[in-house]
Coordinates of C-alpha atoms in Angstrom, one line a residue:
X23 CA -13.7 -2.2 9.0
X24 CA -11.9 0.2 11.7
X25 CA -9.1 1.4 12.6
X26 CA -7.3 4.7 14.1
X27 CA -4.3 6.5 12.0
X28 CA -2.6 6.1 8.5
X29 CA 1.2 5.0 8.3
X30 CA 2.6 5.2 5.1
X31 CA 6.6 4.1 5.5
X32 CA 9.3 1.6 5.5
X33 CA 9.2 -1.9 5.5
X34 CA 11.6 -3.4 9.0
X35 CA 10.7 -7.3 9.5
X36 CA 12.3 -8.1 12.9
X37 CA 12.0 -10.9 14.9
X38 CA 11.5 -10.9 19.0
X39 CA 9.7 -13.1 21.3
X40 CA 5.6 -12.5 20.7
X41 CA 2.9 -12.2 23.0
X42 CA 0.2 -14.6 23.3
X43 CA -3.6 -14.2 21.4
X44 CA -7.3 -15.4 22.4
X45 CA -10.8 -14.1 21.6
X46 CA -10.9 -10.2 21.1
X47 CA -12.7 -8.4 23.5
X48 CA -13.3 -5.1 25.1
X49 CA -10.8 -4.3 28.0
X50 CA -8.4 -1.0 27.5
X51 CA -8.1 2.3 28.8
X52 CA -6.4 5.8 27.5
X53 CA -4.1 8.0 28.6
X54 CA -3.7 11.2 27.3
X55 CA 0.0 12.4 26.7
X56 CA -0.9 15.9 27.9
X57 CA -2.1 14.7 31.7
X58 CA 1.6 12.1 31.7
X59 CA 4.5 13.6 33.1
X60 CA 6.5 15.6 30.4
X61 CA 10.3 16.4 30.8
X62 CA 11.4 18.7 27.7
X63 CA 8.4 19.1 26.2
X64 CA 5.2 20.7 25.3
X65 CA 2.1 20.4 25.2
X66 CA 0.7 21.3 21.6
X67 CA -2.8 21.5 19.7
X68 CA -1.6 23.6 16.4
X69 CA -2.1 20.1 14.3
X70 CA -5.3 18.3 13.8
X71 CA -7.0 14.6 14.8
X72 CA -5.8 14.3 18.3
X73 CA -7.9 13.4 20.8
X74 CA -8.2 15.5 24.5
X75 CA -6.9 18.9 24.9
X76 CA -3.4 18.6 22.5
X77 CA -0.4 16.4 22.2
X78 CA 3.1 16.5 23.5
X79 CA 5.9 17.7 21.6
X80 CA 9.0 16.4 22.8
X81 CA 12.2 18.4 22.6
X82 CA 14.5 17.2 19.8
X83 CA 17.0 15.7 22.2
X84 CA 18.3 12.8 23.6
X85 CA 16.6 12.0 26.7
X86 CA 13.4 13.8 27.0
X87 CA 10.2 11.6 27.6
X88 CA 7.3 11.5 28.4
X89 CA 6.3 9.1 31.0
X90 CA 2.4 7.7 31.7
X91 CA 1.3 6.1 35.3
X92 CA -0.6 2.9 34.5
X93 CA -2.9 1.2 36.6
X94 CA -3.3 -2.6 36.1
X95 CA -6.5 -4.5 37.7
X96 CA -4.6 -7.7 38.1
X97 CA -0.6 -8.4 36.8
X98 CA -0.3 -9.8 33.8
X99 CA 0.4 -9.6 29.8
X100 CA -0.7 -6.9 27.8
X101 CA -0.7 -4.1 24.6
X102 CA 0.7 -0.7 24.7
X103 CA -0.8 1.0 21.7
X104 CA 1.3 4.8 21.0
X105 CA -1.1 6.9 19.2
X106 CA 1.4 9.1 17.4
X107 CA 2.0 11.3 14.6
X108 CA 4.9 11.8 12.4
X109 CA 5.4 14.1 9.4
X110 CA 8.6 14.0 8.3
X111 CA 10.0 11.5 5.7
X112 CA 12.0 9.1 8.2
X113 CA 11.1 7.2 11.3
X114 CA 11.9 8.5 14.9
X115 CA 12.8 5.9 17.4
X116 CA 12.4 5.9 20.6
X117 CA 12.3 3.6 23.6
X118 CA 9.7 2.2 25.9
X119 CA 10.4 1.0 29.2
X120 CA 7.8 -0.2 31.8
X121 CA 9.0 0.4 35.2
X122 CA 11.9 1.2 34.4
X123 CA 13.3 -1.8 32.5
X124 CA 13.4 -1.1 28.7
X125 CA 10.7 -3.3 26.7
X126 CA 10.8 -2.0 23.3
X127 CA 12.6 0.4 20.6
X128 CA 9.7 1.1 17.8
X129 CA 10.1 2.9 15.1
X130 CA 7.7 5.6 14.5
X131 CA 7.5 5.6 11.0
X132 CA 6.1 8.4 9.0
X133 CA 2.6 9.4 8.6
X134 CA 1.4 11.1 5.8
X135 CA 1.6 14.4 7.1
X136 CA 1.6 16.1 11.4
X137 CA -2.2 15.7 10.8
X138 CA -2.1 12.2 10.6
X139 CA -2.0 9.8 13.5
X140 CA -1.4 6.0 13.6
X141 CA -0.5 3.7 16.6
X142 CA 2.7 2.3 17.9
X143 CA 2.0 -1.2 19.4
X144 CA 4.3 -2.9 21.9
X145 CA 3.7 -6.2 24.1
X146 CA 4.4 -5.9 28.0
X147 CA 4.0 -7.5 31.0
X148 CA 2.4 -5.2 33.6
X149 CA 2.0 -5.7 37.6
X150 CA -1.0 -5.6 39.7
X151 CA -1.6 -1.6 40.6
X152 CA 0.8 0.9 39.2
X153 CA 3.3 1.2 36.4
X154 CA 5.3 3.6 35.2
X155 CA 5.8 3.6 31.3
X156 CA 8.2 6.0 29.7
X157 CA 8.6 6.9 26.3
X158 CA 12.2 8.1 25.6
X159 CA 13.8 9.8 22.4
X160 CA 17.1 8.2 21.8
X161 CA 18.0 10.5 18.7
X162 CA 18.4 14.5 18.8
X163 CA 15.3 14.4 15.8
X164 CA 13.3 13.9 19.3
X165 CA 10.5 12.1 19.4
X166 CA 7.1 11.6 17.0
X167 CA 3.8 13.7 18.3
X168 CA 2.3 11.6 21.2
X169 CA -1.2 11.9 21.4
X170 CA -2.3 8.8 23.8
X171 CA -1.3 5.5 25.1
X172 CA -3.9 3.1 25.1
X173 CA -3.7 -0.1 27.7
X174 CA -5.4 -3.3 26.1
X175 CA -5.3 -6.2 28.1
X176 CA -3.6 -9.2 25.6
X177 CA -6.8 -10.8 24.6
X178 CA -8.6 -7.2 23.5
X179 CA -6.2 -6.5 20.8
X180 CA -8.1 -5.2 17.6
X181 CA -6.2 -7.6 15.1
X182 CA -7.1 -5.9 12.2
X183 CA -6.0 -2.0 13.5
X184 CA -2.6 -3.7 14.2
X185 CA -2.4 -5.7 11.0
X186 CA -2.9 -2.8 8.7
X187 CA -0.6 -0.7 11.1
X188 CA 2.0 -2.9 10.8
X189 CA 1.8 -3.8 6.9
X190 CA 2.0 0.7 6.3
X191 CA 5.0 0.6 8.4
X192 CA 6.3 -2.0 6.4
X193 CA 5.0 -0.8 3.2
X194 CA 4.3 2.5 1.2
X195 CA 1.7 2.2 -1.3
X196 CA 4.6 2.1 -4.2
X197 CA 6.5 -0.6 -2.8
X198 CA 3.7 -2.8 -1.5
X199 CA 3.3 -4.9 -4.6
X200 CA 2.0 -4.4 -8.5
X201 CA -1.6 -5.4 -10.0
X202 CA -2.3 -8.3 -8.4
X203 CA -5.0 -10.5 -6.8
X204 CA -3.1 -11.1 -3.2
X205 CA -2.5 -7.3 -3.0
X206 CA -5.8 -6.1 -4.1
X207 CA -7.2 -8.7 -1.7
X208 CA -4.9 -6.7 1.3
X209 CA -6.6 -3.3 -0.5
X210 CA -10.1 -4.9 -0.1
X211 CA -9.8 -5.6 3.6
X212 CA -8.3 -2.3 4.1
X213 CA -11.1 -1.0 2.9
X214 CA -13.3 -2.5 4.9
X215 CA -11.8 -1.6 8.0
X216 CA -11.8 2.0 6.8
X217 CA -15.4 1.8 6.0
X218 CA -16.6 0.7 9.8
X219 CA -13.8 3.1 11.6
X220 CA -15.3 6.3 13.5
X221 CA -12.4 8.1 13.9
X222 CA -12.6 10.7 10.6
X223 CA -9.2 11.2 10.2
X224 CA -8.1 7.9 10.8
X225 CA -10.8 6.6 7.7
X226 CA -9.2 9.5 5.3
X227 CA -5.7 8.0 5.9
X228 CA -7.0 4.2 5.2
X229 CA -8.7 5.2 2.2
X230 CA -5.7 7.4 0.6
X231 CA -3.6 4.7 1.5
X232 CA -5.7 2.1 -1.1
X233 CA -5.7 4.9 -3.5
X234 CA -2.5 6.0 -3.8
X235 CA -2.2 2.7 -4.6
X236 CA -5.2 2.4 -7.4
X237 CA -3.7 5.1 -8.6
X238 CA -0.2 3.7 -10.1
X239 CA -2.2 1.8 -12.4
X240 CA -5.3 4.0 -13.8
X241 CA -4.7 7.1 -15.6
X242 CA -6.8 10.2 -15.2
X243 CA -8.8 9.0 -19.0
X244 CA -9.7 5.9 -16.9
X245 CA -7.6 3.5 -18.5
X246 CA -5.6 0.4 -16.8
X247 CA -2.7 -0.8 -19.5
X248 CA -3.5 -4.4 -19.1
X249 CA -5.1 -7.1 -21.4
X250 CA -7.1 -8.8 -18.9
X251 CA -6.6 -12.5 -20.2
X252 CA -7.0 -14.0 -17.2
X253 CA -9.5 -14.2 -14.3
X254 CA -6.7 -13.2 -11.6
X255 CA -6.1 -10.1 -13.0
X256 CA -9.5 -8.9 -12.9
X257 CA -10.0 -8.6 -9.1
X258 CA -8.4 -5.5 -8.6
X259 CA -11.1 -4.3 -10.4
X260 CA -12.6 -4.5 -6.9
X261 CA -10.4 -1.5 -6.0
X262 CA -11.3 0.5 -8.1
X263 CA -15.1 0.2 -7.8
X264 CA -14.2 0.8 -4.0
X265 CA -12.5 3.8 -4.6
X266 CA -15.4 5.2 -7.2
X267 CA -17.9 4.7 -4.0
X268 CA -15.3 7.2 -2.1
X269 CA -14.4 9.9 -4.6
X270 CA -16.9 9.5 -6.7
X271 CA -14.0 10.5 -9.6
X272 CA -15.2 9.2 -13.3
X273 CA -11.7 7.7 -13.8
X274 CA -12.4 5.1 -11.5
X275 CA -15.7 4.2 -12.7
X276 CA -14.5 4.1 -16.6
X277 CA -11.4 1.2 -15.1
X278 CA -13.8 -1.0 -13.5
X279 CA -15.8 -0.6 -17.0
X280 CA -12.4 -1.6 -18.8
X281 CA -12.8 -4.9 -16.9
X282 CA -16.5 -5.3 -16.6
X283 CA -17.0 -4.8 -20.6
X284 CA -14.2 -7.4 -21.1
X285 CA -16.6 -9.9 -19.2
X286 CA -19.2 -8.8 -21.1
X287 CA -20.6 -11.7 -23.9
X288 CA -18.8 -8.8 -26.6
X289 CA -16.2 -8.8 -24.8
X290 CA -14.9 -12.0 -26.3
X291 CA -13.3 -13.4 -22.7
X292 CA -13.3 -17.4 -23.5
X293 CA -15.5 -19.5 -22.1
X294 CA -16.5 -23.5 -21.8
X295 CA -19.3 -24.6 -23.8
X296 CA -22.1 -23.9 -21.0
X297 CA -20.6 -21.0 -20.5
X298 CA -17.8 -21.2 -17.6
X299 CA -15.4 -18.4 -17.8
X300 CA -11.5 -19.9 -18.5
X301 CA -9.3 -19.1 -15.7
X302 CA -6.8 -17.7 -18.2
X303 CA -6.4 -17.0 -22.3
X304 CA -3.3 -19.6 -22.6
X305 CA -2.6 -22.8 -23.5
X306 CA -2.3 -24.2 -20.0
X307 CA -5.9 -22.3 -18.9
X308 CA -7.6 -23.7 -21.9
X309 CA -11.5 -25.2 -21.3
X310 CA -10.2 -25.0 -17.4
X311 CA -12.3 -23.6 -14.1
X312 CA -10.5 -23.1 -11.3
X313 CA -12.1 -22.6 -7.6
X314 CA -10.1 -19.9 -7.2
X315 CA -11.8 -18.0 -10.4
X316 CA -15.0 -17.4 -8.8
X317 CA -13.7 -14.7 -6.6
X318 CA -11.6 -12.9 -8.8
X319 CA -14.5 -12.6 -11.5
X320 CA -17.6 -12.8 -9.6
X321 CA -17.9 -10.0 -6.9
X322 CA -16.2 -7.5 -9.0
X323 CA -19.4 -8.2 -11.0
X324 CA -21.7 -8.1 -8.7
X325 CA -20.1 -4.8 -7.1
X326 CA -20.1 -3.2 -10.1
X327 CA -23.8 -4.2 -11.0
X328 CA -25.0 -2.9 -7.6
X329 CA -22.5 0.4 -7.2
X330 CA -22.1 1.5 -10.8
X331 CA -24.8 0.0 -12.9
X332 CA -25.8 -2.2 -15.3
X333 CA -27.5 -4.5 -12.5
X334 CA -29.2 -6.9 -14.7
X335 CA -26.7 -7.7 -17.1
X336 CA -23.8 -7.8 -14.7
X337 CA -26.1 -9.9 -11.6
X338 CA -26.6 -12.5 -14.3
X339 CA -23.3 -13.0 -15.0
X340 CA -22.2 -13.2 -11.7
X341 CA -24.9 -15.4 -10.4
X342 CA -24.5 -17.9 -13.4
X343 CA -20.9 -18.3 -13.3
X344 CA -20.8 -19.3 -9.8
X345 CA -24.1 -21.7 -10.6
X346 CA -21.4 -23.3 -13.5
X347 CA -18.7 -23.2 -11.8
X348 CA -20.1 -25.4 -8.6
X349 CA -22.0 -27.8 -11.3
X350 CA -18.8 -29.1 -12.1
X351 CA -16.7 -28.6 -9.3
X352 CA -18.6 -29.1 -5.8
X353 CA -19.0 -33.0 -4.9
X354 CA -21.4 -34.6 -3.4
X355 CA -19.2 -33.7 0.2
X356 CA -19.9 -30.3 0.1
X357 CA -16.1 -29.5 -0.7
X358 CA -15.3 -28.1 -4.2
X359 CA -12.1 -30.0 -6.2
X360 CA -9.5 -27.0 -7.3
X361 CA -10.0 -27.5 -10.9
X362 CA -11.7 -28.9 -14.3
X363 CA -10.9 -29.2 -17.3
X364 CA -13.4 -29.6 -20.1
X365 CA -11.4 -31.1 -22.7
X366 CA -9.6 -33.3 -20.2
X367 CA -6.4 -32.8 -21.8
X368 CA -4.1 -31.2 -18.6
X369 CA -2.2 -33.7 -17.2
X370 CA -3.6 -33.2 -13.6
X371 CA -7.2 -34.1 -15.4
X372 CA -8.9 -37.0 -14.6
X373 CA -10.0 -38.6 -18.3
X374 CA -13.3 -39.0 -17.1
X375 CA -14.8 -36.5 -14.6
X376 CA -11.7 -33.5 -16.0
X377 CA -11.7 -33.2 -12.4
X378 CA -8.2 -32.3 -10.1
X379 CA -7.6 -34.4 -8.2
X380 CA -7.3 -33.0 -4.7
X381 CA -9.5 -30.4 -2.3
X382 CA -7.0 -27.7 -1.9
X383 CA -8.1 -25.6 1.2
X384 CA -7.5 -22.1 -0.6
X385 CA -9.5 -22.7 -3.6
X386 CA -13.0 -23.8 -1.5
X387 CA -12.3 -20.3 0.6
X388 CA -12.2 -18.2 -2.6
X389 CA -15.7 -19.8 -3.1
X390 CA -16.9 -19.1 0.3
X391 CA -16.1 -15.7 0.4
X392 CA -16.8 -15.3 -3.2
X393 CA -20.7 -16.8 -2.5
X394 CA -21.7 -15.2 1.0
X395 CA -21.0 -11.7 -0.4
X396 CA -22.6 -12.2 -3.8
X397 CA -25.9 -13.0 -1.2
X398 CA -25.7 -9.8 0.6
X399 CA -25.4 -8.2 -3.1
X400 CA -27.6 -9.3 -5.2
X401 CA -31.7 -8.6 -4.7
X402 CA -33.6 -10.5 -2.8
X403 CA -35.6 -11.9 -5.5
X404 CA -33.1 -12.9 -7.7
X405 CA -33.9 -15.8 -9.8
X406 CA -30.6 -17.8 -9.0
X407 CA -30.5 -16.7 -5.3
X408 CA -32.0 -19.9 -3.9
X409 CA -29.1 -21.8 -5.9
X410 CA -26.3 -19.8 -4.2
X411 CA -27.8 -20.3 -0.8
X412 CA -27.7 -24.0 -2.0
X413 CA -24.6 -24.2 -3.3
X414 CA -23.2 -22.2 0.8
X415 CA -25.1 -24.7 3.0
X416 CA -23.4 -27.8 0.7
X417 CA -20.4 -25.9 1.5
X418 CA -20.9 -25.7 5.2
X419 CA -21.8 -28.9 6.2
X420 CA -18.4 -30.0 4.1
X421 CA -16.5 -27.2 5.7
X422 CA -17.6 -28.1 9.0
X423 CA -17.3 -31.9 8.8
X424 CA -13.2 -31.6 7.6
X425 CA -12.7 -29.1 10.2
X426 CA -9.5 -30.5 12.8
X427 CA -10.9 -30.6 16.4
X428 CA -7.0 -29.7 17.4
X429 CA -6.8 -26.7 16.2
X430 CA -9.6 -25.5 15.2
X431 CA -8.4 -24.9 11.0
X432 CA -8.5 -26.4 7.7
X433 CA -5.8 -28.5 6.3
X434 CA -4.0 -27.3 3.3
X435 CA -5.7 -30.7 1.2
X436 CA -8.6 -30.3 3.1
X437 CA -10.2 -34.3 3.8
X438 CA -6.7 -35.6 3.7
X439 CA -5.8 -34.2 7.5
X440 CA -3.9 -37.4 9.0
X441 CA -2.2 -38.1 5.9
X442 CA 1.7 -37.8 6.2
X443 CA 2.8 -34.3 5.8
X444 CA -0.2 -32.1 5.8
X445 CA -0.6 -28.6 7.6
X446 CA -3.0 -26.7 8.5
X447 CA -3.3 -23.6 6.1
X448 CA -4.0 -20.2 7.7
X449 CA -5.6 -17.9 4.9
X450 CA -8.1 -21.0 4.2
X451 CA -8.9 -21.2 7.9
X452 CA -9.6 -17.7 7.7
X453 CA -11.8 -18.1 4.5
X454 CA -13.6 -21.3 6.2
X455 CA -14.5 -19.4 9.8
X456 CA -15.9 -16.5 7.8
X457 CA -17.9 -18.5 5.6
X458 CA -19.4 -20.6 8.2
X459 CA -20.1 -17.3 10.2
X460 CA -22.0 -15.4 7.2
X461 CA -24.0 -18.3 6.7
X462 CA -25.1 -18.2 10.4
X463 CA -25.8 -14.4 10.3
X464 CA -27.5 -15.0 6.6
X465 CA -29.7 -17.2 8.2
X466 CA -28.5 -19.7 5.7
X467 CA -27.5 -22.4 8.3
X468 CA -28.3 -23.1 11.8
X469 CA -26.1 -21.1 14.8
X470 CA -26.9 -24.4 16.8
X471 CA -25.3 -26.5 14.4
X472 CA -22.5 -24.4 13.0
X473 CA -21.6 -21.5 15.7
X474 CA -18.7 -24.4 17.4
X475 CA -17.7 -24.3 14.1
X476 CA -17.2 -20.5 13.9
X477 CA -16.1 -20.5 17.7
X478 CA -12.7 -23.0 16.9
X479 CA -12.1 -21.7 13.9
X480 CA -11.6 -18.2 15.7
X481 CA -9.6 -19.9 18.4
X482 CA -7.5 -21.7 15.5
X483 CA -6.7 -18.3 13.4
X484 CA -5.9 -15.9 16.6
X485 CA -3.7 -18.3 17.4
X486 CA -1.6 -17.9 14.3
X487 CA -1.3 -14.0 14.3
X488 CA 1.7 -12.5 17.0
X489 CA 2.6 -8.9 17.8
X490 CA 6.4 -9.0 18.1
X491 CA 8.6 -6.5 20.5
X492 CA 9.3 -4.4 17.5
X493 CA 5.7 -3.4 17.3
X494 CA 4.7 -5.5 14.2
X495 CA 2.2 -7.9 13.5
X496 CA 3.5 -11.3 12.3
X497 CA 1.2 -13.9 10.6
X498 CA 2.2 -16.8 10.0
X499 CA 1.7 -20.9 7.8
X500 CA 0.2 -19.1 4.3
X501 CA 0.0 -21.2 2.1
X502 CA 2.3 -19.1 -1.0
X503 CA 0.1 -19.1 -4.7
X504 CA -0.6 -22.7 -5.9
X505 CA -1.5 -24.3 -9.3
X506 CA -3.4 -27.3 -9.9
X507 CA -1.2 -30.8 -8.6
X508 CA -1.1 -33.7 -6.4
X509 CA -1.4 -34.0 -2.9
X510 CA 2.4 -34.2 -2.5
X511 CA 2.7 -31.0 -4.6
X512 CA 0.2 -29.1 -2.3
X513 CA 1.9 -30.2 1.2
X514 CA 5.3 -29.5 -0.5
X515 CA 4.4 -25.6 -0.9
X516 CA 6.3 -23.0 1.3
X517 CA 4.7 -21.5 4.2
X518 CA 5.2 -17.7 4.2
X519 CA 4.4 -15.5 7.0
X520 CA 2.9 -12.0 6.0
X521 CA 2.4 -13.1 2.9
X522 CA -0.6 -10.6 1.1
X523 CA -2.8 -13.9 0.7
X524 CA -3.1 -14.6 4.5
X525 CA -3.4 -10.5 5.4
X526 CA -6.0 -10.1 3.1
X527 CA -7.7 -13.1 4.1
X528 CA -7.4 -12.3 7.7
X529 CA -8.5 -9.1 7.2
X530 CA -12.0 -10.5 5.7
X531 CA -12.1 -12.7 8.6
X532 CA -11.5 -10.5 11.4
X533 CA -14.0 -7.7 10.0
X534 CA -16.8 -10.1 9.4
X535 CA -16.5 -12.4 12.4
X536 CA -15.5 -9.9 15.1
X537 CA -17.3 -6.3 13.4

């Protein structure tokens, strides 16, 4: 849950070669822009956040630059990170060149204000011993701020600072996507980078982000303009318990209590008859629990009972929905099927069990995630807390036993792997490795039996995240959103890349496995 600046701008997808990804580790150095060699320029410290003695101001002008000498241990790929600032309402591009041959044009988008500092990435080759790298303005609006450059070596680069850098640029917090579950999901991990970052100024930029954001859909009485007649839309509730643990503002608290009371047993929200909350209040949710239900209901109610209150009440819940929903839905594999249907009257409903009939990969990870955070929630003692460890360790052992040796991820139907036409799924993968890796650190599972597990299914998600000559992150094979169907329906579904399920899943991932 880290990261270094705020970018709040406009979204550019391009497309260049990308640079290739391994196990993140420690290896990078700074430069401060005020030691490089400046021509038309000065050196500034009237704004705040930067780190050394200033920043360099660049004439606005084509041509000036400022240009930073490099030393590389060894030739070889790696990441030029641009910690910059830019307060004006449009990008300022500029060009990078490494020893004198040009190797990117980023954009600089905005920031929210000259106080504000976020980080340019670009992917170079460098040789042994020195390098020059130059940062040019091509327009007369000059260049951004330049506070540092910061070498990483290609294996050290902190996924998640570039992710969330990447999806601001594209992205202000109006045009990033309504109330929905895949947004709020991107909001949640956002937020937890924010929360483990020690650069101050650098958390207050995440955090306004997420809540200029929240803050399209509450008003200042507290109120959300939605129904709430269906699981899925309940998870951004999580945002907005998030963002009462920042600001501590009542109109926060009083939305997540809009959602919470509609859970409540007064709150009329239908459920089967032991209990299971519907995915959805419609004709085609009837009597039916979905996999993906227990995330969308079941942490917001276990965040709210341990940041807001109502712990009892809201603990039970929580705990006996996910206790219902793996009764009927986790098989004897450890594996959960995406759906049942109590009246077994949906057409994907098997007349006798009301069971789906496939494992889609997505639908387990929602539980995953949903159950190893509910643990670190709820109290030690409580009564159903030996069931949820339970239900994790069933689904670890299944997790780890469909996992493909290849690759190191999950396959979009999970146990059907060397069946024609079946892909590996990223935001599942994600899920599965962070899963697996909280039930190690839980002390759930055994590391000797499950940390190979962890260790491929790193390997297997790095390898499906790219930064791109344009400075973005691209990841890619998410799995778009999916109903309930048949194994040809599931392989048959188009593979995005960037699309708000995988980023928020990643997100999860990266901050739990690697922070």
């Amino acid at each position: 849950m880290r990261i270094r600046a705020l970018v709040v701008a406009i979204g550019m997808i391009a497309a260049s070669y990308a640079v290739a990804v391994g196990p993140a580790h420690a290896a990078s150095t700074a430069y401060e822009a005020e030691k490089a060699t400046v021509f038309h320029g000065t050196v500034d410290s009237d704004h705040t956040g930067f780190t050394g003695t200033g920043f360099v101001n660049t004439a606005n002008e084509v041509g000036s630059y400022v240009q930073f000498t490099v030393n590389a241990p060894t030739a070889g790929a790696a990441t030029l990170a641009l910690r910059y600032a830019n307060g004006t309402a449009t990008g300022r591009k500029g060009s990078v060149s490494v020893n004198g041959a040009a190797v990117s044009t980023p954009e600089f988008a905005p920031t929210a204000n000259w106080d504000s500092w976020a980080a340019a990435r670009v992917p170079v080759t460098l040789k042994a011993g020195t390098n020059q790298v130059r940062v040019v303005t091509t327009t007369t609006g000059g260049l951004p701020n330049l506070d540092s450059l910061t070498v990483s070596d290609a294996q050290s680069t902190d996924w998640s600072d570039a992710m969330i850098d990447s999806t601001m640029q594209r992205y202000t917090p109006s045009s990033v996507g309504g109330w929905s579950y895949p947004v709020a999901l991107y909001m949640m991990g956002q937020y937890q980078v924010a929360q483990r970052t020690t650069d101050p100024a650098r958390r207050a930029a995440l955090i306004a982000y997420v809540k200029a954001w929240a803050d399209r859909f509450v008003n200042t009485s507290g109120h959300i303009d939605n129904s709430f007649d269906t699981l899925d839309s309940m998870m951004p509730g999580q945002v907005m318990i998030a963002m009462y643990r920042e600001t501590g503002q009542a109109k926060y608290r009083l939305a997540a209590q809009q959602i919470h009371d509609r859970l409540l047993p007064s709150g009329g929200y239908p459920t089967t008859s032991d209990g299971g909350f519907w995915h959805g209040d419609s004709a085609d949710r009837t009597d039916q629990l979905w996999s993906d239900g227990a995330f969308m209901a079941d942490p917001f109610m276990a965040q709210y009972a341990k940041y807001i209150g109502d712990s009892t009440q809201s603990f039970d819940i929580a705990t006996k929905q996910l206790v219902i929903y793996a009764s009927h839905l986790q098989q004897p594999n450890g594996l959960l099927k995406h759906a049942y249907d109590a009246s077994r009257s949906a057409s994907w409903a098997d007349p006798n069990t009301g069971l789906a009939p496939e494992y889609w990969c997505r639908a387990i990870g929602w539980v995953g995630v949903a159950a190893t955070e509910m643990l670190d929630l709820i109290p030690a003692d409580h009564p159903r807390r030996a069931q949820l460890v339970s239900i994790v360790q069933n689904l670890v052992r299944g997790m780890a036993a469909y996992q493909d040796p290849s690759t190191g991820r999950w396959f979009q139907v999970v146990d059907k792997g060397s069946s024609a036409g079946n892909w590996t799924e990223t935001s599942c993968s994600a899920m599965y490795t962070l899963t697996v890796d909280a039930a190690i650190k839980g002390g759930y599972v055994s590391r000797a039996d499950y940390q190979p597990t962890v260790d491929s299914g790193k390997r297997g998600e790095l390898n499906r995240i790219s930064l791109h000559t344009d400075g973005l992150t691209y990841l890619t094979s998410i799995s778009v959103g999916t109903n309930v169907g048949d194994y040809a329906y599931y392989i048959n579904r188009p593979q995005a890349t960037n699309d708000f399920h995988g980023l928020g899943a990643f997100l999860y991932f990266y901050e739990q496995v690697y922070h």
